[in-house]
mmCIF file of C-alpha atoms and ligand atoms in Angstrom:
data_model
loop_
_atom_site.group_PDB
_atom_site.id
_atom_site.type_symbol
_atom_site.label_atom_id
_atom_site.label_comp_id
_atom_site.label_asym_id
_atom_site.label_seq_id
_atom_site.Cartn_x
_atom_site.Cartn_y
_atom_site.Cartn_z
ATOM 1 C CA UNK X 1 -84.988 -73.388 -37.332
ATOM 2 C CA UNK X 2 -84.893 -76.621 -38.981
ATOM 3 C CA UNK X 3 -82.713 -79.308 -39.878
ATOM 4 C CA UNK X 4 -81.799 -77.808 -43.405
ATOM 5 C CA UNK X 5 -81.805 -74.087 -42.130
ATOM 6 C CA UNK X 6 -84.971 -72.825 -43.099
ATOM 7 C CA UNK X 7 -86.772 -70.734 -40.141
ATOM 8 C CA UNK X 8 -89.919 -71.573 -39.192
ATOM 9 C CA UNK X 9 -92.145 -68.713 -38.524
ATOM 10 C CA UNK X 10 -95.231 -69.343 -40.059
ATOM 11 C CA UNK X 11 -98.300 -71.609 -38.753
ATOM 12 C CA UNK X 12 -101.200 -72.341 -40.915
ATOM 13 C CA UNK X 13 -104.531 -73.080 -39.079
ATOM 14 C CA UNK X 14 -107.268 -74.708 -39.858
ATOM 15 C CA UNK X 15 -110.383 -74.107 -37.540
ATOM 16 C CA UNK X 16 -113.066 -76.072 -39.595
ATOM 17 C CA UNK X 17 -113.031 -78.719 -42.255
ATOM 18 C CA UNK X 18 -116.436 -77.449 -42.986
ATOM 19 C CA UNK X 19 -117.186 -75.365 -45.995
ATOM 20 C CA UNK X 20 -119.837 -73.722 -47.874
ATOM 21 C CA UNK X 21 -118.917 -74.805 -51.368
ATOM 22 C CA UNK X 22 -118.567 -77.918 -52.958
ATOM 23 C CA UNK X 23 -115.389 -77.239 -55.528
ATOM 24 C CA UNK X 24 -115.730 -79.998 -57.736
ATOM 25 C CA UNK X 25 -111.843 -80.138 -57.705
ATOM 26 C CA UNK X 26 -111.709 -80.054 -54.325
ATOM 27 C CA UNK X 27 -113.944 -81.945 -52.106
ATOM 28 C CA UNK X 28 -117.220 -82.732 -54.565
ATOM 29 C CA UNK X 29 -117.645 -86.349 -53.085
ATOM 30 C CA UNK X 30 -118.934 -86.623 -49.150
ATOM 31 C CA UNK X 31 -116.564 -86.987 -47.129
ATOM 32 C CA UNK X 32 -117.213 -87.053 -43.448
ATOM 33 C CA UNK X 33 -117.197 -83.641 -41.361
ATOM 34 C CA UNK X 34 -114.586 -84.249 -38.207
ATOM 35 C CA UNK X 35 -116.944 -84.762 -35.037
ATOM 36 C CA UNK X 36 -117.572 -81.461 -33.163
ATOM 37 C CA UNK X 37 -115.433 -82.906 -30.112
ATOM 38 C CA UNK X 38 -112.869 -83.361 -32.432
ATOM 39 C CA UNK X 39 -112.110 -79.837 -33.233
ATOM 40 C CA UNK X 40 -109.746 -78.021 -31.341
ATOM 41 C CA UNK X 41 -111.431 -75.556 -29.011
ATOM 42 C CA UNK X 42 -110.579 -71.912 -29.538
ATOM 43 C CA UNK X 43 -108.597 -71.919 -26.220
ATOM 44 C CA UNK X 44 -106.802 -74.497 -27.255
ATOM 45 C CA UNK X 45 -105.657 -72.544 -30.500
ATOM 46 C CA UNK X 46 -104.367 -69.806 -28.753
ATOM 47 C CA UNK X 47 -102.755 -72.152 -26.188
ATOM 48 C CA UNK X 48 -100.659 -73.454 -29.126
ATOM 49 C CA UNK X 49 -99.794 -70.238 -30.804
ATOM 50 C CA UNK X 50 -99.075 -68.393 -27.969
ATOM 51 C CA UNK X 51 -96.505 -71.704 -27.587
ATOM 52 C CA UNK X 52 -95.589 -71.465 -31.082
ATOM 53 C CA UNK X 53 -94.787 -67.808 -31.033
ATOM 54 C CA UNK X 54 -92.647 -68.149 -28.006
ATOM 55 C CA UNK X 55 -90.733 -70.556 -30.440
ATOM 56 C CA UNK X 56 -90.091 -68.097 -33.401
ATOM 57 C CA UNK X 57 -93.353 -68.066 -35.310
ATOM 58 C CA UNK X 58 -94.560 -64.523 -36.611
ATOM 59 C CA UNK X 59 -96.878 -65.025 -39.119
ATOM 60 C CA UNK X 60 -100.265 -66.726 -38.784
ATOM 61 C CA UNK X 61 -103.061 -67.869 -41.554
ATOM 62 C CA UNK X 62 -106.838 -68.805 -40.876
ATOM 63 C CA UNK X 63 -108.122 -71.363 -42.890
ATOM 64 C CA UNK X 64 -110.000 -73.950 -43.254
ATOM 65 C CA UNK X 65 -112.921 -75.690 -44.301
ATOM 66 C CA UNK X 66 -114.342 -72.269 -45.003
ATOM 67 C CA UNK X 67 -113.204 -70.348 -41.935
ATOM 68 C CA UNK X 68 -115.795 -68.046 -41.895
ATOM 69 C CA UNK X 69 -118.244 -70.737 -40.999
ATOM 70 C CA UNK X 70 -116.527 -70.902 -37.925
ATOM 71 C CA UNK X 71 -118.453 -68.431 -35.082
ATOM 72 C CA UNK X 72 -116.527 -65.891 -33.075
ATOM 73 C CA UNK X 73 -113.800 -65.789 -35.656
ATOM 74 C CA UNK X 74 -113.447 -61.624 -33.898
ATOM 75 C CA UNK X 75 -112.825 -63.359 -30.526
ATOM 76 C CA UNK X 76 -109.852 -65.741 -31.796
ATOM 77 C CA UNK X 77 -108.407 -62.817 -34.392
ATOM 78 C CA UNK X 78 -108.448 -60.778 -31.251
ATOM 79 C CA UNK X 79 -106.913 -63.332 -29.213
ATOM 80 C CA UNK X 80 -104.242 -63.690 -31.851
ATOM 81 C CA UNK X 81 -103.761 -60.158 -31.693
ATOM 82 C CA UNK X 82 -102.717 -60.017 -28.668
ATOM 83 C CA UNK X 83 -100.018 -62.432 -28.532
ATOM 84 C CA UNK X 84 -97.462 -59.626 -29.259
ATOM 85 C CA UNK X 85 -95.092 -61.709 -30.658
ATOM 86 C CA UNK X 86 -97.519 -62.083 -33.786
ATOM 87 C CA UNK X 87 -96.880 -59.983 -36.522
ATOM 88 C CA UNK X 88 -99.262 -61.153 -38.793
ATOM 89 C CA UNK X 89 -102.725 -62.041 -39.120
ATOM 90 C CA UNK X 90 -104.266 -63.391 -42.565
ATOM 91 C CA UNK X 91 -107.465 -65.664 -43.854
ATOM 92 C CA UNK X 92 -108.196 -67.755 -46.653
ATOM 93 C CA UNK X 93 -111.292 -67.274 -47.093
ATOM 94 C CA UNK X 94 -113.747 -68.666 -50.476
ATOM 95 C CA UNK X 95 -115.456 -64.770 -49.720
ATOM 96 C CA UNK X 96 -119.244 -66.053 -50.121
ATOM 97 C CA UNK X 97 -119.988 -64.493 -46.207
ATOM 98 C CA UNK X 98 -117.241 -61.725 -46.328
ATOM 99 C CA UNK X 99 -118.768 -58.902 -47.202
ATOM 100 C CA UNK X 100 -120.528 -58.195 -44.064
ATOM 101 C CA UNK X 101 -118.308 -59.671 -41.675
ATOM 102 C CA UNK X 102 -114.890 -57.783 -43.223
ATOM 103 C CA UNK X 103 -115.038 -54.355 -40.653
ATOM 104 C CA UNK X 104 -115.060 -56.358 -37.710
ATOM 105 C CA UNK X 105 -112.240 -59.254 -38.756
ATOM 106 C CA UNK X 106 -109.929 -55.600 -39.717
ATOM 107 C CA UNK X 107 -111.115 -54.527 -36.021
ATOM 108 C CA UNK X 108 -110.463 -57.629 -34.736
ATOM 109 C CA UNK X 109 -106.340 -57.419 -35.685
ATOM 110 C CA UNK X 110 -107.413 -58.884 -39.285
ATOM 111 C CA UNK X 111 -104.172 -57.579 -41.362
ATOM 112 C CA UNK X 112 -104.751 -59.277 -44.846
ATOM 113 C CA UNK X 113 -107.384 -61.688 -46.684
ATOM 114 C CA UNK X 114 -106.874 -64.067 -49.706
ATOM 115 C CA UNK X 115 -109.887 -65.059 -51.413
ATOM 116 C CA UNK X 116 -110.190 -68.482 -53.340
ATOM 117 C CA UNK X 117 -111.846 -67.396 -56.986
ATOM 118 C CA UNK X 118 -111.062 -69.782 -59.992
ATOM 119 C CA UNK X 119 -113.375 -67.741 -62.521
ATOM 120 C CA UNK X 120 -114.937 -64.820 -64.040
ATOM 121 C CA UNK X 121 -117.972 -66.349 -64.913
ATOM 122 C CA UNK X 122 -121.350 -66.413 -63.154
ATOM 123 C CA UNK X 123 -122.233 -69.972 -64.607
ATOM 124 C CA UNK X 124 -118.864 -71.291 -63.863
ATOM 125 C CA UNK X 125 -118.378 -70.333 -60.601
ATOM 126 C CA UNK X 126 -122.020 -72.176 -60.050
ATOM 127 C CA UNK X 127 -120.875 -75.011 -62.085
ATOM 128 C CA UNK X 128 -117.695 -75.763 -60.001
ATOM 129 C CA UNK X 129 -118.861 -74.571 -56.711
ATOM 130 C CA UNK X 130 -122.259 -75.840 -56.668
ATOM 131 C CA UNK X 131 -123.419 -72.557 -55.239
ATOM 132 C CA UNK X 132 -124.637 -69.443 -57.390
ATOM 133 C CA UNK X 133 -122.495 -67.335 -55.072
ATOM 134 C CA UNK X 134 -120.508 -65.427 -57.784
ATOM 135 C CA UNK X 135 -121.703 -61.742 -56.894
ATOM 136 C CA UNK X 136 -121.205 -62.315 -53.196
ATOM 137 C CA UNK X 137 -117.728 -62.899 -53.595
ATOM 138 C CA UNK X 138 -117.018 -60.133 -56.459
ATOM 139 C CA UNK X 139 -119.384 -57.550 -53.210
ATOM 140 C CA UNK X 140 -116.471 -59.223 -50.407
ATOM 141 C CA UNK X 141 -113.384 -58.524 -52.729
ATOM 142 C CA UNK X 142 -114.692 -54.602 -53.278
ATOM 143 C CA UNK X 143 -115.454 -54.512 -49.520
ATOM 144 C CA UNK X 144 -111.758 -55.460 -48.690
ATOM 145 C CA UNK X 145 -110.422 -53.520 -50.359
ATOM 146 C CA UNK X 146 -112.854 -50.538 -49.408
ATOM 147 C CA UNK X 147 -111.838 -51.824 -46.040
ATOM 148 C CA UNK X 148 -108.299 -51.266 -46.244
ATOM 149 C CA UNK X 149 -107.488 -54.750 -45.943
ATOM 150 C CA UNK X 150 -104.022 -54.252 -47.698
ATOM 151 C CA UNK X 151 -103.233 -56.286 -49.881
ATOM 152 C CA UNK X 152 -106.151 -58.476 -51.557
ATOM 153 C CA UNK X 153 -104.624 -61.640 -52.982
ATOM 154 C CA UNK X 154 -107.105 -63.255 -55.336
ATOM 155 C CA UNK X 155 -105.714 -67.380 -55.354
ATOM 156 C CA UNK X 156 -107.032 -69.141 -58.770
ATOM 157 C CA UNK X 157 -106.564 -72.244 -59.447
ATOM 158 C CA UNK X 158 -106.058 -72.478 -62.958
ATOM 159 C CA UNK X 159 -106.861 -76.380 -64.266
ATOM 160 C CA UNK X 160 -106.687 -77.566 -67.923
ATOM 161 C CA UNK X 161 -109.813 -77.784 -69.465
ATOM 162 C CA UNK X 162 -111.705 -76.285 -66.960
ATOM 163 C CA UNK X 163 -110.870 -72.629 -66.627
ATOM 164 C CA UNK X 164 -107.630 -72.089 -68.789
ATOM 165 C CA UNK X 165 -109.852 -70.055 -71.162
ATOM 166 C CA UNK X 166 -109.823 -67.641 -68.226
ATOM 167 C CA UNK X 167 -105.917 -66.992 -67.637
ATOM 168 C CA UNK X 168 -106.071 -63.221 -69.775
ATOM 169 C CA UNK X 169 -109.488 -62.944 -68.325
ATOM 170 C CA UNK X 170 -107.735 -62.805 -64.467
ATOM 171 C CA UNK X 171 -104.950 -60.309 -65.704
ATOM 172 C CA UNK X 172 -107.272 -57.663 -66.917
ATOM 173 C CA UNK X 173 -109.832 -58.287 -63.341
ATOM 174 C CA UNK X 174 -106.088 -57.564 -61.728
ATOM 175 C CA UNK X 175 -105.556 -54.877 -63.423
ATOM 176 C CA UNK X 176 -109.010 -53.484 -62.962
ATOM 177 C CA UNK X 177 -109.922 -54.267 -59.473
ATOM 178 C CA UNK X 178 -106.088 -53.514 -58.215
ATOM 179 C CA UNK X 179 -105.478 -56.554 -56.916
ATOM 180 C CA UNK X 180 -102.776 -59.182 -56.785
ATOM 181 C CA UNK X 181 -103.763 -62.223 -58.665
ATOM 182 C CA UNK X 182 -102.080 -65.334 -57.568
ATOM 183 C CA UNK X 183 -102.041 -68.690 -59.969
ATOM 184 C CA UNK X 184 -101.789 -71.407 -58.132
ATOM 185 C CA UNK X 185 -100.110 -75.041 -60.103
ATOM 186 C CA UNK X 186 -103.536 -77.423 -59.463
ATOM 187 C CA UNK X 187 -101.978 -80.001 -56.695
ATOM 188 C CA UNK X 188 -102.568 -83.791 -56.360
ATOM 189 C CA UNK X 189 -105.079 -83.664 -53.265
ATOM 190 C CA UNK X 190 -109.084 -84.388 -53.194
ATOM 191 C CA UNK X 191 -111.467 -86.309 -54.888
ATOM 192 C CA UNK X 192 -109.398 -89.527 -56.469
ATOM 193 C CA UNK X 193 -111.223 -89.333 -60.030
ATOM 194 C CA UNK X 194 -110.255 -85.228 -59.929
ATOM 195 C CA UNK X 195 -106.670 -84.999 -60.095
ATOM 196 C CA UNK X 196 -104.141 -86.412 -62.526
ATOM 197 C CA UNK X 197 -101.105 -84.902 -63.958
ATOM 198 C CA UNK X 198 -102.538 -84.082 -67.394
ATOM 199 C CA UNK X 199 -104.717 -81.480 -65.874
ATOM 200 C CA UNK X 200 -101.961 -79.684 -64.764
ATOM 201 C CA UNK X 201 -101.031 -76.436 -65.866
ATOM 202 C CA UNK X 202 -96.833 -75.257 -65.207
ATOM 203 C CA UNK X 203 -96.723 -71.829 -63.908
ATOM 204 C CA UNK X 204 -94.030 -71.566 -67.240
ATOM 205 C CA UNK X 205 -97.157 -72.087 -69.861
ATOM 206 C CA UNK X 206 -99.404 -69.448 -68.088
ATOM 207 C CA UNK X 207 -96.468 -66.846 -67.564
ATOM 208 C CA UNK X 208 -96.124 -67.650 -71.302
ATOM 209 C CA UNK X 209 -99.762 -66.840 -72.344
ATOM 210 C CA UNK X 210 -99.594 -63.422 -70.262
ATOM 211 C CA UNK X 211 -96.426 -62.409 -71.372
ATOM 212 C CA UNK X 212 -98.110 -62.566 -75.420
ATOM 213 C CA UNK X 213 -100.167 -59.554 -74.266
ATOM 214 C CA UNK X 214 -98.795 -57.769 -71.201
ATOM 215 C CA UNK X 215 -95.537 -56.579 -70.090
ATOM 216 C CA UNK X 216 -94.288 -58.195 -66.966
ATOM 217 C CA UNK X 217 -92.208 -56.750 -64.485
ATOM 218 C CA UNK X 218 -90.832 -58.344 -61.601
ATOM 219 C CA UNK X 219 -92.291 -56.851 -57.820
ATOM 220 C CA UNK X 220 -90.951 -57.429 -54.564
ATOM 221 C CA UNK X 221 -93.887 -57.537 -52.234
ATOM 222 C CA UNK X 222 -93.172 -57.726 -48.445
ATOM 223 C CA UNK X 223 -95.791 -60.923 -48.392
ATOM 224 C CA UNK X 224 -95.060 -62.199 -51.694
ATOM 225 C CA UNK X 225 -94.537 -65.461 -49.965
ATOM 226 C CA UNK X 226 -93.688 -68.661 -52.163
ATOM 227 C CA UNK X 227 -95.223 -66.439 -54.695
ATOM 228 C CA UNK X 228 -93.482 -65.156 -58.134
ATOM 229 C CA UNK X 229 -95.095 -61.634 -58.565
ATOM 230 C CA UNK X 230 -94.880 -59.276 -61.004
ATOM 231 C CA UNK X 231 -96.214 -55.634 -61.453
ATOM 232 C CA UNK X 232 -98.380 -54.985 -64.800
ATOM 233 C CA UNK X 233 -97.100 -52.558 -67.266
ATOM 234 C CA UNK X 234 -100.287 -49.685 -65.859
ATOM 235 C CA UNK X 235 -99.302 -50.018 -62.528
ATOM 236 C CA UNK X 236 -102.617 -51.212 -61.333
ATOM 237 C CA UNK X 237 -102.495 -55.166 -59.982
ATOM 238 C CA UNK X 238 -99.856 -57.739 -59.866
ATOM 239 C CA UNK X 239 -99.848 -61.415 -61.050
ATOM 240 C CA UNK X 240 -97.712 -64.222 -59.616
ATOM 241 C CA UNK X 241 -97.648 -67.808 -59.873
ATOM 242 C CA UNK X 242 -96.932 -70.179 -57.536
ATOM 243 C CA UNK X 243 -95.582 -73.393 -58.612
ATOM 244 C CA UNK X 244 -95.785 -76.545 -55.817
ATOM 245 C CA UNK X 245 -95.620 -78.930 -58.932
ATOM 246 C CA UNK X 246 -93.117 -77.718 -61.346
ATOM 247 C CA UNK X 247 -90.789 -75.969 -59.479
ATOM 248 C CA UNK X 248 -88.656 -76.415 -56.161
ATOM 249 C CA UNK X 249 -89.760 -73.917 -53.422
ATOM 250 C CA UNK X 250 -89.193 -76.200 -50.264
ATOM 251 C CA UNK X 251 -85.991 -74.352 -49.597
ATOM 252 C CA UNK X 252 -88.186 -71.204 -48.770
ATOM 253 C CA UNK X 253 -90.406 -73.451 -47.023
ATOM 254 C CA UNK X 254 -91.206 -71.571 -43.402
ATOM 255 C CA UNK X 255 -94.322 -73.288 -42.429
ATOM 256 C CA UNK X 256 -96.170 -75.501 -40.359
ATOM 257 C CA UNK X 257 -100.246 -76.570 -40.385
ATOM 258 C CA UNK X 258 -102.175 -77.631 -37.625
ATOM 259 C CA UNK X 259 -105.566 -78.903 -39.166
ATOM 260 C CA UNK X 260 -108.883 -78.879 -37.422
ATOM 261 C CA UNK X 261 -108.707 -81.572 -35.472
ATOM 262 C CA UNK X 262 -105.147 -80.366 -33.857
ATOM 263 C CA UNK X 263 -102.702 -82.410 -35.991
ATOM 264 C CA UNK X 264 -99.500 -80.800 -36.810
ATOM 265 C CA UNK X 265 -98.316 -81.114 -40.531
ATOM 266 C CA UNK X 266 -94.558 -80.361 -41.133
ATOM 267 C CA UNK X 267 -95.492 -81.039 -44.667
ATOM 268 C CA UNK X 268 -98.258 -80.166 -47.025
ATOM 269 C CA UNK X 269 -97.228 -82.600 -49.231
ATOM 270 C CA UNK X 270 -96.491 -85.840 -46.922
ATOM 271 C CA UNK X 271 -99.354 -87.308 -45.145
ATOM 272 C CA UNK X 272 -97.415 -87.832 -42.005
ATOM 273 C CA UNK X 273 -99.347 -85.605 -39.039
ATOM 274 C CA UNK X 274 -98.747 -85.132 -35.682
ATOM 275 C CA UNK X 275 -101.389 -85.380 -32.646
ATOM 276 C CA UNK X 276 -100.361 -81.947 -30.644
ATOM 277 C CA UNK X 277 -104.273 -82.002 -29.630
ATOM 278 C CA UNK X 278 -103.480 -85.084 -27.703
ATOM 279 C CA UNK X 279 -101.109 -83.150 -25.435
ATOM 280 C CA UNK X 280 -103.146 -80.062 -25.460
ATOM 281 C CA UNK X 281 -105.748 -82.086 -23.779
ATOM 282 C CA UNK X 282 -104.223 -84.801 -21.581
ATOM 283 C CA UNK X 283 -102.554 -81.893 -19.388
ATOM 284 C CA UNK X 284 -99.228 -81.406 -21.149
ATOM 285 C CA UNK X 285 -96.997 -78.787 -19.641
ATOM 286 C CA UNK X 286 -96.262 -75.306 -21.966
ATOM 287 C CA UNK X 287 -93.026 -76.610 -22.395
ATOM 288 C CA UNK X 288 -93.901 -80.059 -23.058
ATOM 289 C CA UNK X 289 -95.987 -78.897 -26.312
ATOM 290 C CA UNK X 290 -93.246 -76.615 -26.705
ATOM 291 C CA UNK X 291 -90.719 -79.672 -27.052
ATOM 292 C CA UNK X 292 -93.176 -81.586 -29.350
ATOM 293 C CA UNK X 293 -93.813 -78.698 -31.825
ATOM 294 C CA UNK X 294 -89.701 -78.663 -32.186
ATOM 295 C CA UNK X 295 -89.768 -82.092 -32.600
ATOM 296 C CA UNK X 296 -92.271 -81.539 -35.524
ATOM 297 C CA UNK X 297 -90.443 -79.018 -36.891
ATOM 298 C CA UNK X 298 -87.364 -81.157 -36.930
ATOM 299 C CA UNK X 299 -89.195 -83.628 -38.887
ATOM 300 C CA UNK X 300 -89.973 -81.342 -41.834
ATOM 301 C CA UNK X 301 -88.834 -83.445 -45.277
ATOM 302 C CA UNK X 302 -86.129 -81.190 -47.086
ATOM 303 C CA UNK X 303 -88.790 -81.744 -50.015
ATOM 304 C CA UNK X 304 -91.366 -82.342 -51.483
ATOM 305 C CA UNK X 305 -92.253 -86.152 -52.995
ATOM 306 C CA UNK X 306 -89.135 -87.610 -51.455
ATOM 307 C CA UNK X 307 -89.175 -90.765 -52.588
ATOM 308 C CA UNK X 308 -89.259 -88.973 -55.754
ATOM 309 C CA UNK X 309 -92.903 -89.692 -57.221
ATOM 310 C CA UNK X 310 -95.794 -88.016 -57.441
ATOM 311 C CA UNK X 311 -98.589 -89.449 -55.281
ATOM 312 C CA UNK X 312 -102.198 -88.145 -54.335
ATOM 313 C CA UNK X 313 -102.452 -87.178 -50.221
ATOM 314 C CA UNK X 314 -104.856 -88.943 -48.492
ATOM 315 C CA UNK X 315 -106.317 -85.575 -47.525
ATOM 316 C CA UNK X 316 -107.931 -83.232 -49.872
ATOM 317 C CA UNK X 317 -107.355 -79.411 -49.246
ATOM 318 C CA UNK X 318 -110.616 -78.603 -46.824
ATOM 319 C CA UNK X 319 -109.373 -81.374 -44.423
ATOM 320 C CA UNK X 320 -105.737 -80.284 -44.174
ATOM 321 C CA UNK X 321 -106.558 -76.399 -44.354
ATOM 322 C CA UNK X 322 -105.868 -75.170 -47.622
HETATM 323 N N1 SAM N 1 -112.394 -72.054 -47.999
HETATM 324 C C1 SAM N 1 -111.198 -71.278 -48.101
HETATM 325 C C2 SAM N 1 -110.948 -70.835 -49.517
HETATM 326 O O1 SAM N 1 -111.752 -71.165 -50.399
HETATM 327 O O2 SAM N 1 -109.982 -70.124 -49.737
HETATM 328 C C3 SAM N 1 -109.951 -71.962 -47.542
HETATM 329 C C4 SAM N 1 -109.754 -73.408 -47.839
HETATM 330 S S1 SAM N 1 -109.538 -73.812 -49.545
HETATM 331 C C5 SAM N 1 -109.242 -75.552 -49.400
HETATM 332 C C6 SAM N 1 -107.954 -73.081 -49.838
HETATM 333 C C7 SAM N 1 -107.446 -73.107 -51.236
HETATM 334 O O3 SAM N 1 -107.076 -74.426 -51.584
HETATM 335 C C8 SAM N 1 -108.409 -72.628 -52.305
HETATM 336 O O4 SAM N 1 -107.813 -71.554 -52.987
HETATM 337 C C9 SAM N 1 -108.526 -73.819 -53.218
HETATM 338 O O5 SAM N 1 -108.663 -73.424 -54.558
HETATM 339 C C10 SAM N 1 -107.215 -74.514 -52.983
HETATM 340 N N2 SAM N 1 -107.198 -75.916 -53.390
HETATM 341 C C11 SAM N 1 -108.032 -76.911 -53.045
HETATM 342 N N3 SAM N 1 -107.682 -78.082 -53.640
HETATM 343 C C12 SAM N 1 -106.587 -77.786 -54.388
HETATM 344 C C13 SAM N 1 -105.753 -78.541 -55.246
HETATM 345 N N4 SAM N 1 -105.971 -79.830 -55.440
HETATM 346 N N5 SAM N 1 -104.720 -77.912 -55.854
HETATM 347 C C14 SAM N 1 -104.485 -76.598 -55.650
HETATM 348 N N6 SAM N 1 -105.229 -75.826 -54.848
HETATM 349 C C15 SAM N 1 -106.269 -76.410 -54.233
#
């Protein structure tokens, strides 16, 4: 638990800052790949959330970077697995490579997938991407869900200007595909030219929009997480909205990140990180690690933007794990 009584049960990792696509919102300009050394070694992983489980945390994500870059992603799932304190195994995945790899991540103790899509459209998807991958990610969303992965989120980042043409677009693939479409509020990380508050799109305006054509009802989902769901009117699909920018959801807050390179994040939002790999590696005791990863969660912010402005993070999303 934390200083303002949230649990902590949930740890975010990032095992690669690299990633197949370019998202031009994301991470278009070259930024340095963290050196191979640099990464934390699977062992290493496990060594910390085996620690972090015997602290309270349930719930783990894979991210990245594009995780599935990462080799022997089975090995670590399985490793995860194991830890029987772990309830939960997900991935955020951008679903170019999922297709063929999705039986043997469910094998592996795989439980759910998310899968980054911000359009409908062939061109588009090249467009902000920079890779025609659109049909290999429409082949991985059927194959999750023929794989019983249970349930698919879809997370779209809707951005004005760029894809808010799509919004109704997303509700009927929801609808159709039975899937749970999640809008995410575009977030002040990445490429400094990218981001800037008029591009951003309240959760209240798109909710709006849907609303005008569908009838909404509200669903309580066992993972909803910071998510607002809702069920559509022909019982097929869901659409949520999750709102970092225009709402306050840091009192539901039960995370933690580590990113590639083994920093602990109590924070998406702050830039302030924490070396755990430094311990892992210079022959820290369990319970030394143990001590530091309480320490980090006693120095998670109450909220967001404390000192009470909106500024970008020095990080964009594929180097923090989004
Ligand atoms: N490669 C994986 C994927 O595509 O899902 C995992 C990493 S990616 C950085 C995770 C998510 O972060 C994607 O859904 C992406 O759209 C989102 N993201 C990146 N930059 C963002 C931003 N500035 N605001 C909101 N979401 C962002």
């Amino acid at each position: 638990m934390d200083n303002f009584n949230r649990v902590i049960n949930y740890l975010r990792i990032s095992i690669t800052d690299r990633c197949n696509l370019r998202c031009k919102y994301c991470t278009e300009t070259f930024l340095p790949s963290i050196g191979h050394d640099d990464v934390l070694r699977y062992e290493e992983v496990i060594r910390l959330t085996r620690i972090a489980a015997s602290l309270g945390v349930r719930k783990v994500r894979l991210t990245g970077g594009e995780p599935l870059r990462r080799k022997s992603l089975p090995f670590l799932l399985k490793e995860i697995d194991a830890i029987g304190a772990i309830e939960d195994i997900s991935l955020t995945t951008n679903g170019v490579d999922l297709a063929q790899y999705v039986e043997e991540l469910k094998e592996s103790g795989l439980k759910r997938v998310n899968i980054s899509l911000d359009t409908l459209k062939r061109e588009r998807f090249a467009y902000i991407t920079g890779v025609d991958a659109f049909d290999r990610v429409m082949r991985s969303i059927e194959k999750a869900k023929e794989a019983g992965l249970d349930p698919v989120k879809i997370n779209t980042v809707i951005i004005k200007d760029f894809n808010d043409d799509e919004i109704l677009d997303f509700v009927d693939f929801a609808e159709r595909l039975d899937v749970e479409v999640r809008f995410i509020e575009f977030m002040p990380f990445g490429d400094e030219s990218v981001w800037d508050s008029s591009k951003v799109l309240h959760s209240a305006y798109l909710e709006s929009i849907i609303r005008g054509k569908h009838d909404l009802e509200p669903s309580i989902s066992p993972h909803k997480g910071p998510a607002k769901m809702f069920l559509l009117k022909g019982g097929r699909g869901q659409v949520g909205f999750i709102s970092p920018m225009s709402s306050h959801i840091c009192h539901e807050c039960n995370r933690l990140r580590l990113t590639a390179d083994g920093k602990l994040k109590p924070c998406l939002f702050s830039d302030t990180e924490y070396d755990v790999r430094a311990l892992l590696r210079g022959g820290a005791s369990d319970e030394e690690i143990g001590a530091f990863v309480r320490g980090v969660v006693g120095a998670k912010p109450e909220r967001k933007f404390e000192s009470g402005t909106i500024k970008k993070c020095q990080r964009s999303m594929r180097h923090i794990g989004g």
